[in-house]
Coordinates of C-alpha atoms in Angstrom, one line a residue:
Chain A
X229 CA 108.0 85.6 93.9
X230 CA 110.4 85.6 91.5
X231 CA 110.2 84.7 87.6
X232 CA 113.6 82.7 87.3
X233 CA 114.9 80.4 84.6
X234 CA 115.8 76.6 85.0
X235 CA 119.6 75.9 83.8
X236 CA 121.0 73.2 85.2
X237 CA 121.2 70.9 88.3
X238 CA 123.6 70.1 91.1
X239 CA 123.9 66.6 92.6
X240 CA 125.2 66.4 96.5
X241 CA 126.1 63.5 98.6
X242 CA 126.8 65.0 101.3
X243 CA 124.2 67.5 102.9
X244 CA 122.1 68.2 105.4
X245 CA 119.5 64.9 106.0
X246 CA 116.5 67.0 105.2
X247 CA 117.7 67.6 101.6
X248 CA 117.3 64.0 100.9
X249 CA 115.0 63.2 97.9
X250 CA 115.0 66.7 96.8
X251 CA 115.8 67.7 93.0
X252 CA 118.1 70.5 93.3
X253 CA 117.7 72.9 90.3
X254 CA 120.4 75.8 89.1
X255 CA 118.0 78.4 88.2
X256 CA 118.8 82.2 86.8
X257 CA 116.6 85.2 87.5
X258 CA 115.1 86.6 84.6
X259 CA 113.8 89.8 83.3
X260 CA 110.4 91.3 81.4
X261 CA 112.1 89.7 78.2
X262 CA 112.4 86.6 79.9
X263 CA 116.8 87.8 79.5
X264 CA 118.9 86.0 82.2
X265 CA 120.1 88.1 84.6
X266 CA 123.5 87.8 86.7
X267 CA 121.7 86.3 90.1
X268 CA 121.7 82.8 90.3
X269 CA 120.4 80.3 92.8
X270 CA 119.7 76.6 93.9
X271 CA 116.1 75.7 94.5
X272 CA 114.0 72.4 95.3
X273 CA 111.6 71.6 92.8
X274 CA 108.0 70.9 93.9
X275 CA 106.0 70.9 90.4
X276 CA 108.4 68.9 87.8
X277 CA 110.1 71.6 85.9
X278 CA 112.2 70.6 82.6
X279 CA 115.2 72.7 81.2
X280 CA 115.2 76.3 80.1
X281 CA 111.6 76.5 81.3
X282 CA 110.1 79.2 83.8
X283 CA 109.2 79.5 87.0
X284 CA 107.9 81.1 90.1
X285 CA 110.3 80.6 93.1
X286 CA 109.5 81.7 96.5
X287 CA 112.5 82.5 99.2
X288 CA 113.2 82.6 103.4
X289 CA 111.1 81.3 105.3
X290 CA 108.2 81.1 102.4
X291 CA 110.1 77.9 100.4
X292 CA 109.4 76.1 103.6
X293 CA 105.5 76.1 103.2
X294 CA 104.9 74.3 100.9
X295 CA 103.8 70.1 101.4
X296 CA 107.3 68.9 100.3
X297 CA 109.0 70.8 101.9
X298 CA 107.8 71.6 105.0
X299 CA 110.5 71.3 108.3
X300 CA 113.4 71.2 105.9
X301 CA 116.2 73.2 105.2
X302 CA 115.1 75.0 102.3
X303 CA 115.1 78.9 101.6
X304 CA 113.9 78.4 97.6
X305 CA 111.5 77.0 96.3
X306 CA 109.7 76.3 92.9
X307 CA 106.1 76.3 93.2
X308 CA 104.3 77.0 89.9
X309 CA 105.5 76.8 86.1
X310 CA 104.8 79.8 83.9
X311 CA 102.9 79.0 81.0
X312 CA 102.2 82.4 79.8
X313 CA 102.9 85.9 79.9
X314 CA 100.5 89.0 79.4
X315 CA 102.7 92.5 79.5
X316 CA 100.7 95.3 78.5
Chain B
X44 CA 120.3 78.1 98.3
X45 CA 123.1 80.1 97.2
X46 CA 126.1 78.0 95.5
X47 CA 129.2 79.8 97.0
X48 CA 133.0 78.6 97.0
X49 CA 135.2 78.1 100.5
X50 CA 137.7 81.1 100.5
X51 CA 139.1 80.9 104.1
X52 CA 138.0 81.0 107.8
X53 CA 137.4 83.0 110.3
X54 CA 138.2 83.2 114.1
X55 CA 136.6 85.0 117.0
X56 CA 137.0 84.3 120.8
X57 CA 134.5 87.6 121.6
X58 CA 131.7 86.5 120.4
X59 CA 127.6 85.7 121.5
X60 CA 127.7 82.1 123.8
X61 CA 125.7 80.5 121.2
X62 CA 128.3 80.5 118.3
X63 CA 130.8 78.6 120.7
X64 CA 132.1 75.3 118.9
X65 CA 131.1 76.4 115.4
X66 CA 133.6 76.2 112.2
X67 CA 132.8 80.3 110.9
X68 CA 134.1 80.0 107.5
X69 CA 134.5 82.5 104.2
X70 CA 132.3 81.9 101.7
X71 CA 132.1 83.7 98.4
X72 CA 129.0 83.9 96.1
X73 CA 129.9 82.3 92.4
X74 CA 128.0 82.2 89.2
X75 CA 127.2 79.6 86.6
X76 CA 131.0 78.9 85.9
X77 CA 132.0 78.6 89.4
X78 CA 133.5 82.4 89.2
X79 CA 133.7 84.1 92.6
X80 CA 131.4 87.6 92.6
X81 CA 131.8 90.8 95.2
X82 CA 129.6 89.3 97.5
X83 CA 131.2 87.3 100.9
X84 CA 129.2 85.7 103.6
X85 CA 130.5 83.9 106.8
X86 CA 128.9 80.8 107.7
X87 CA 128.8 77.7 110.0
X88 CA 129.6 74.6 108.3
X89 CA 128.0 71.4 109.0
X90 CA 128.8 69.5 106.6
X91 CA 132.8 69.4 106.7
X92 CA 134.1 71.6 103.8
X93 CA 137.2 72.2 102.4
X94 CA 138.6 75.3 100.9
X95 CA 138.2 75.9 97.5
X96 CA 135.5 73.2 97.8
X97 CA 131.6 74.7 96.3
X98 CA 128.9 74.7 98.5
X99 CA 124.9 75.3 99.3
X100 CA 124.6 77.8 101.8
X101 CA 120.7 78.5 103.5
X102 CA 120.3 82.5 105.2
X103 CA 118.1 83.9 107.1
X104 CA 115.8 81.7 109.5
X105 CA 116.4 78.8 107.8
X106 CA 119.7 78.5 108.9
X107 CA 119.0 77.8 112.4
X108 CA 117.0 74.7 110.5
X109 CA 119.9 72.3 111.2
X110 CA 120.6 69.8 114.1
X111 CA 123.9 71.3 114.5
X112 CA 122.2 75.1 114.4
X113 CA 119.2 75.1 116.4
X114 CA 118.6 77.9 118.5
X115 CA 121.9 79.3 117.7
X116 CA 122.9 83.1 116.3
X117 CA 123.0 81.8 113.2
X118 CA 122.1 83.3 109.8
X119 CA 124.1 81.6 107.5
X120 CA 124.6 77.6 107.3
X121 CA 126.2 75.6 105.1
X122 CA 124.0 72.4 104.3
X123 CA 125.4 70.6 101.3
X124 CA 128.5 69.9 99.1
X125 CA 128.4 70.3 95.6
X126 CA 129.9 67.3 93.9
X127 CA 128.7 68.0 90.3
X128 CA 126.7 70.9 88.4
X129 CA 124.9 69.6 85.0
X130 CA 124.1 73.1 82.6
X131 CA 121.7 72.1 79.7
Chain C
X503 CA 126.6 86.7 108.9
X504 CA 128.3 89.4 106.8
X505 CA 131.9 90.9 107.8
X506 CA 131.7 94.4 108.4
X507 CA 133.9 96.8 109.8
X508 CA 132.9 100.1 112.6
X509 CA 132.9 103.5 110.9
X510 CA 130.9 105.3 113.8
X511 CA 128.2 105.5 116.1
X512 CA 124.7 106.8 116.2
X513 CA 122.5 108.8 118.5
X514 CA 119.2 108.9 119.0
X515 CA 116.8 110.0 122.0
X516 CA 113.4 109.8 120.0
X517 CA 113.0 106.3 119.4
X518 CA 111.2 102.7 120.1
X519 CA 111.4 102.0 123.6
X520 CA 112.7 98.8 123.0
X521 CA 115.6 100.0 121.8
X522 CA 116.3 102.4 125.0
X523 CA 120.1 101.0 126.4
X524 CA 121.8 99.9 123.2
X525 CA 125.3 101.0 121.8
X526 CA 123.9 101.8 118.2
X527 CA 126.6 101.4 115.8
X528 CA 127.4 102.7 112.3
X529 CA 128.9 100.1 110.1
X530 CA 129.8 99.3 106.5
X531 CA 130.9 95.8 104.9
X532 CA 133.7 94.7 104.1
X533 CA 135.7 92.6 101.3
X534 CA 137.8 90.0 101.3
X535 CA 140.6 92.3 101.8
X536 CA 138.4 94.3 104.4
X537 CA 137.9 97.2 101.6
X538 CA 134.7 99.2 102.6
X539 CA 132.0 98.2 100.4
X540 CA 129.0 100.8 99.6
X541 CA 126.8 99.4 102.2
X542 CA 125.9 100.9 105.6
X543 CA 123.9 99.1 108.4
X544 CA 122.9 100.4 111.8
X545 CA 123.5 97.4 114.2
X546 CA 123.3 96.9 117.6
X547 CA 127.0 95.8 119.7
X548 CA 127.0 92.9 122.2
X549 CA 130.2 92.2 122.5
X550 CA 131.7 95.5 123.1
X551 CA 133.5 96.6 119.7
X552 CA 135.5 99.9 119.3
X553 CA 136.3 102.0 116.1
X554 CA 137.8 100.3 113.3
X555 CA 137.1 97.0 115.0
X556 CA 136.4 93.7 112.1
X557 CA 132.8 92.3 113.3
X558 CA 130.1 89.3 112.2
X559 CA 126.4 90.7 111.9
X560 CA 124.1 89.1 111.9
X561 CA 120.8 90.1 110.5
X562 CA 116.2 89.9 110.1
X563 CA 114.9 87.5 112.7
X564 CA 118.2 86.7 113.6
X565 CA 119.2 89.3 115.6
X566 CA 116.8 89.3 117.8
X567 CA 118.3 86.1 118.8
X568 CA 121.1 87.0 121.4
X569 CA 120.2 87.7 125.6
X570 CA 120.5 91.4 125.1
X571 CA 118.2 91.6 121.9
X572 CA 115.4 89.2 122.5
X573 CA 112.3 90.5 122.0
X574 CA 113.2 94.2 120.9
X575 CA 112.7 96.1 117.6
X576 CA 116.1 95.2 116.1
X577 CA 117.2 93.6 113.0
X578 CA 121.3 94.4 112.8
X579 CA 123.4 92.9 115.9
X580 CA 127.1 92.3 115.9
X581 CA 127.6 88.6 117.4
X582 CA 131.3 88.4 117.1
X583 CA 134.5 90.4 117.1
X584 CA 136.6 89.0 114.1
X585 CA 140.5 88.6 115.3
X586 CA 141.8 86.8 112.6
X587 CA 141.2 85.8 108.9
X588 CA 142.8 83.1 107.2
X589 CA 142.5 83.1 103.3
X590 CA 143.5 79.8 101.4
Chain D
X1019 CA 107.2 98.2 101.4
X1020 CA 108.5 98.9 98.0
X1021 CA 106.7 100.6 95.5
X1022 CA 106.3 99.1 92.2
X1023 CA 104.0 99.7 88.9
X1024 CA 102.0 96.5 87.7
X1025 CA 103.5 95.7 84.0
X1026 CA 101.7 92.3 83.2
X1027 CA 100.2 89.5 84.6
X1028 CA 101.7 86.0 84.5
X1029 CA 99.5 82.0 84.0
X1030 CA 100.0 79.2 85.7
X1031 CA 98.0 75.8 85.8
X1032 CA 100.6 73.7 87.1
X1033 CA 101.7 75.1 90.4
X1034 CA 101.4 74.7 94.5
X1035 CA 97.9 74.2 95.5
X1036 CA 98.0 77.0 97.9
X1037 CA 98.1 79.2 94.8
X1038 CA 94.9 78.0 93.3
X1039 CA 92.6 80.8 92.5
X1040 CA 95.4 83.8 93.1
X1041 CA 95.7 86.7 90.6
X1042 CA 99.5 86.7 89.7
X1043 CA 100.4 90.4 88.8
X1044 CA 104.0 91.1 87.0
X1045 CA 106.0 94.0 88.9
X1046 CA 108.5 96.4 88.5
X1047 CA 109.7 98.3 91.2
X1048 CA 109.9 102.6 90.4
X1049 CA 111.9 105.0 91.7
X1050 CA 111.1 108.5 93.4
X1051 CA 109.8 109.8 89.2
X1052 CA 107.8 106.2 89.0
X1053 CA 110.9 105.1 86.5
X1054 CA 111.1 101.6 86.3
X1055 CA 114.0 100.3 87.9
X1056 CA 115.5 96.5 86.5
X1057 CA 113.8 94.6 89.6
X1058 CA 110.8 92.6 88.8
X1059 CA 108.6 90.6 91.4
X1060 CA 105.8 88.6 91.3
X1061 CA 103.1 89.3 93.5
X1062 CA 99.4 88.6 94.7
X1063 CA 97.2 91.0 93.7
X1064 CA 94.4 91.9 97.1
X1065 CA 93.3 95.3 96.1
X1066 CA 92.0 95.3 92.5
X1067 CA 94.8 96.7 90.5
X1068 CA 94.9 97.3 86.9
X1069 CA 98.2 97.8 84.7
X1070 CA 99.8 100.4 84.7
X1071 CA 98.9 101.6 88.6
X1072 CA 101.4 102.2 91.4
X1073 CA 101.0 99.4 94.5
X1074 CA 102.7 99.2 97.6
X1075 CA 104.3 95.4 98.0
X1076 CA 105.3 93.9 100.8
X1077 CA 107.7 90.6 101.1
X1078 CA 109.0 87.8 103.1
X1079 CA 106.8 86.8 105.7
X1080 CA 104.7 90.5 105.9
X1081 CA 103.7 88.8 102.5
X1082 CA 101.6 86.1 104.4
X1083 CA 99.6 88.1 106.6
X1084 CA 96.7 89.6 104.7
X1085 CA 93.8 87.4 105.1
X1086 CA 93.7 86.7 101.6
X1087 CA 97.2 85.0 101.6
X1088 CA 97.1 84.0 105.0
X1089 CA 98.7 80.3 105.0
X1090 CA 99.6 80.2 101.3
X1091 CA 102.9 80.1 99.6
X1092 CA 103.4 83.5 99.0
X1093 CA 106.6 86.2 99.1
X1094 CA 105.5 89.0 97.5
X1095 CA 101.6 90.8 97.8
X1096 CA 100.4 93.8 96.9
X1097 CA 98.6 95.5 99.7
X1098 CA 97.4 99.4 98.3
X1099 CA 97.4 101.4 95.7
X1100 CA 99.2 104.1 95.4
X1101 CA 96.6 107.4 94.3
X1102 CA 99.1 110.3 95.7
X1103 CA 102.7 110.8 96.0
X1104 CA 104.3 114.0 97.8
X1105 CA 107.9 114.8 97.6
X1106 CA 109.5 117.8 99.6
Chain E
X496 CA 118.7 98.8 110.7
X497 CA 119.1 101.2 107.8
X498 CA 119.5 104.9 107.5
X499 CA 116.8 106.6 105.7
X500 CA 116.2 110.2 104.8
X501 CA 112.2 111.1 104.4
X502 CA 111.9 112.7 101.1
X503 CA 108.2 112.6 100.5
X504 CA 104.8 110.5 101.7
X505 CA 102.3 108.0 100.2
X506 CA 98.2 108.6 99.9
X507 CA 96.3 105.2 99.5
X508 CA 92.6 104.9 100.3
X509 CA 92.2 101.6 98.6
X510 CA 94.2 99.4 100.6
X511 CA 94.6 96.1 103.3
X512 CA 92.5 97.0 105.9
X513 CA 95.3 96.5 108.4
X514 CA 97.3 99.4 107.5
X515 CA 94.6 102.0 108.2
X516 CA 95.5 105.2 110.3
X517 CA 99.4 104.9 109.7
X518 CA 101.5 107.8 108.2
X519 CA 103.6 106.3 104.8
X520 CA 106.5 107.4 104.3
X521 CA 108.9 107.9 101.4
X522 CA 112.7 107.0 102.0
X523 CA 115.7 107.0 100.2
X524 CA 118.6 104.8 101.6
X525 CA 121.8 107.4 102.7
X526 CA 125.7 106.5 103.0
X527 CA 127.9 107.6 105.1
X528 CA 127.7 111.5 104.4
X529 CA 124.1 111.4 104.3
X530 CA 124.1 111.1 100.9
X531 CA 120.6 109.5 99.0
X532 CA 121.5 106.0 97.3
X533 CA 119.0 104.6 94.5
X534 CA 117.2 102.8 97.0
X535 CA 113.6 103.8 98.3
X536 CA 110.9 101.8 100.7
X537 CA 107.6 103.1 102.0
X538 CA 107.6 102.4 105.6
X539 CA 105.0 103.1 108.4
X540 CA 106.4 106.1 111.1
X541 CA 106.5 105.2 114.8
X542 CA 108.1 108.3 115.8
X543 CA 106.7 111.8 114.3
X544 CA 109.2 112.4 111.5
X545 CA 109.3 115.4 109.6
X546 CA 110.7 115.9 105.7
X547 CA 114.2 115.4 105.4
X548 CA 114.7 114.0 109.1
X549 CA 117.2 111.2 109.2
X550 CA 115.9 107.9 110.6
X551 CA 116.1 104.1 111.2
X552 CA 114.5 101.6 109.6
X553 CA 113.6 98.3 110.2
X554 CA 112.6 95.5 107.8
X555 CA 111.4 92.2 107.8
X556 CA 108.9 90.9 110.5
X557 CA 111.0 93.0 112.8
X558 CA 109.1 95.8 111.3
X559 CA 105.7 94.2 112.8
X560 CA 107.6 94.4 116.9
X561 CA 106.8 97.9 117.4
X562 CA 103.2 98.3 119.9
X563 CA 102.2 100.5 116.8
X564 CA 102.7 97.9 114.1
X565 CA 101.7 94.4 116.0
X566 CA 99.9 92.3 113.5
X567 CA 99.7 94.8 110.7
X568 CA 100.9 94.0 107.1
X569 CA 103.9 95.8 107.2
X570 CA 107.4 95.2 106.3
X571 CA 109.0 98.7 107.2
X572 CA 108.6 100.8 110.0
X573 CA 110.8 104.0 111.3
X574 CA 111.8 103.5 114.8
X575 CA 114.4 106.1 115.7
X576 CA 115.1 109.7 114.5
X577 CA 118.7 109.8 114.3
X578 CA 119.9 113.5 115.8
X579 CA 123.7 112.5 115.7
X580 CA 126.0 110.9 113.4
X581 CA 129.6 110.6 115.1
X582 CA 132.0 109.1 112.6
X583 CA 135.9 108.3 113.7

């Protein structure tokens, strides 16, 4: 998975008909500091994730296993929030 | 998803059966402020884009998730127009 | 699919035997303006391309998808020769 | 695979339920000295390893087929440590 | 596929049960003139390689199509020894 960074949203109208009822979230990969790196992507929400807070998205084929999203059009997905992290 | 921007199209009459009747067009990766990066993909659209217009774009086996793309050669498919991005 | 453009060709006799039969072919992406990037695949023609030549790729699961590639250990095929570009 | 160096681990309570009861180990991948390169993964942890230790990760799919993570929502595992190294 | 050169191997006893009895091999990614890029994998050999042999590998779940590699956790596997490189 990768540890990415919640920093926006994008609303569409027009899309697929499996993206309907999905929340869309602009999310930005971060580093061991938790520093936003240049690789950005779109991913479906599945566990209620706020603003500048930190998840763990999953990508190809994966994003599509989850209950939500399962036999849509999806190659990201969030599926936990980070609450803490031990480096040593 | 990646959020990428319509830079052109492309046209090819040697190509595998299974891409006949498709729209290939230009995409090119952009970051938070819609700025295009070094990274191009061409993909089917199936939603009816324009150029310049911003985009979701699925890869890998999730692009052959669409009506339109099923079964096809397909590894990149545009599934949604971006109308608006909200940044915190 | 990315854009890439034939640099060369390949031989090899020890090898899967699923791959026995194919052209193997050496190529590198390309740009907008079809400037070589720093990125070399190894992908199988089916639709007979020749030096120089502007192609689609298409790669993973993907490219096993074609007549001439089902089922073998391949994961780079060219889908389409590219005969024109039109940017915006 | 890829060859990474656990750096920390990572908590979440509020994530997909096929992640229940996973250790979630914090990666870096190395290069050929074991220097850490700026990639860092996420991964399921299925042979014991501590910080600091060398692993062999696998992703996308691959990432599903231990029989640990089989059926879960999971990209990235690690599947062996790494107790030798030869270079030429 | 991508080029590889084999620059070293792996020793792991502690490790998924699947991958017992394969060879692991250290690769560095090569350009055009053979050159090493900053990008290595550890992938499983199919076809006898020797140290600083050049050869293809596949990724992905393509890397689990080979007789050798058929339901086995891995995500890279050598399938060709490359013995000629004929650029234009």
């Amino acid at each position: 998975m990768k540890m990415v960074k919640v920093v926006g949203s994008v609303t569409s109208t027009v899309k697929d008909s499996s993206l309907e009822g999905f929340k869309l979230l602009f999310v930005q990969s971060v580093d061991l500091e938790l520093k936003g790196k240049k690789e950005y992507f779109i991913a479906v929400d599945t566990v209620g994730l706020g603003e500048d807070e930190i998840a763990l998205m999953v990508t190809g084929s994966t994003a599509k296993r989850t209950e939500i999203t399962s036999g849509r059009t999806v190659d990201g997905t969030l599926v936990a929030k980070v609450e803490r992290i031990d480096l040593k």
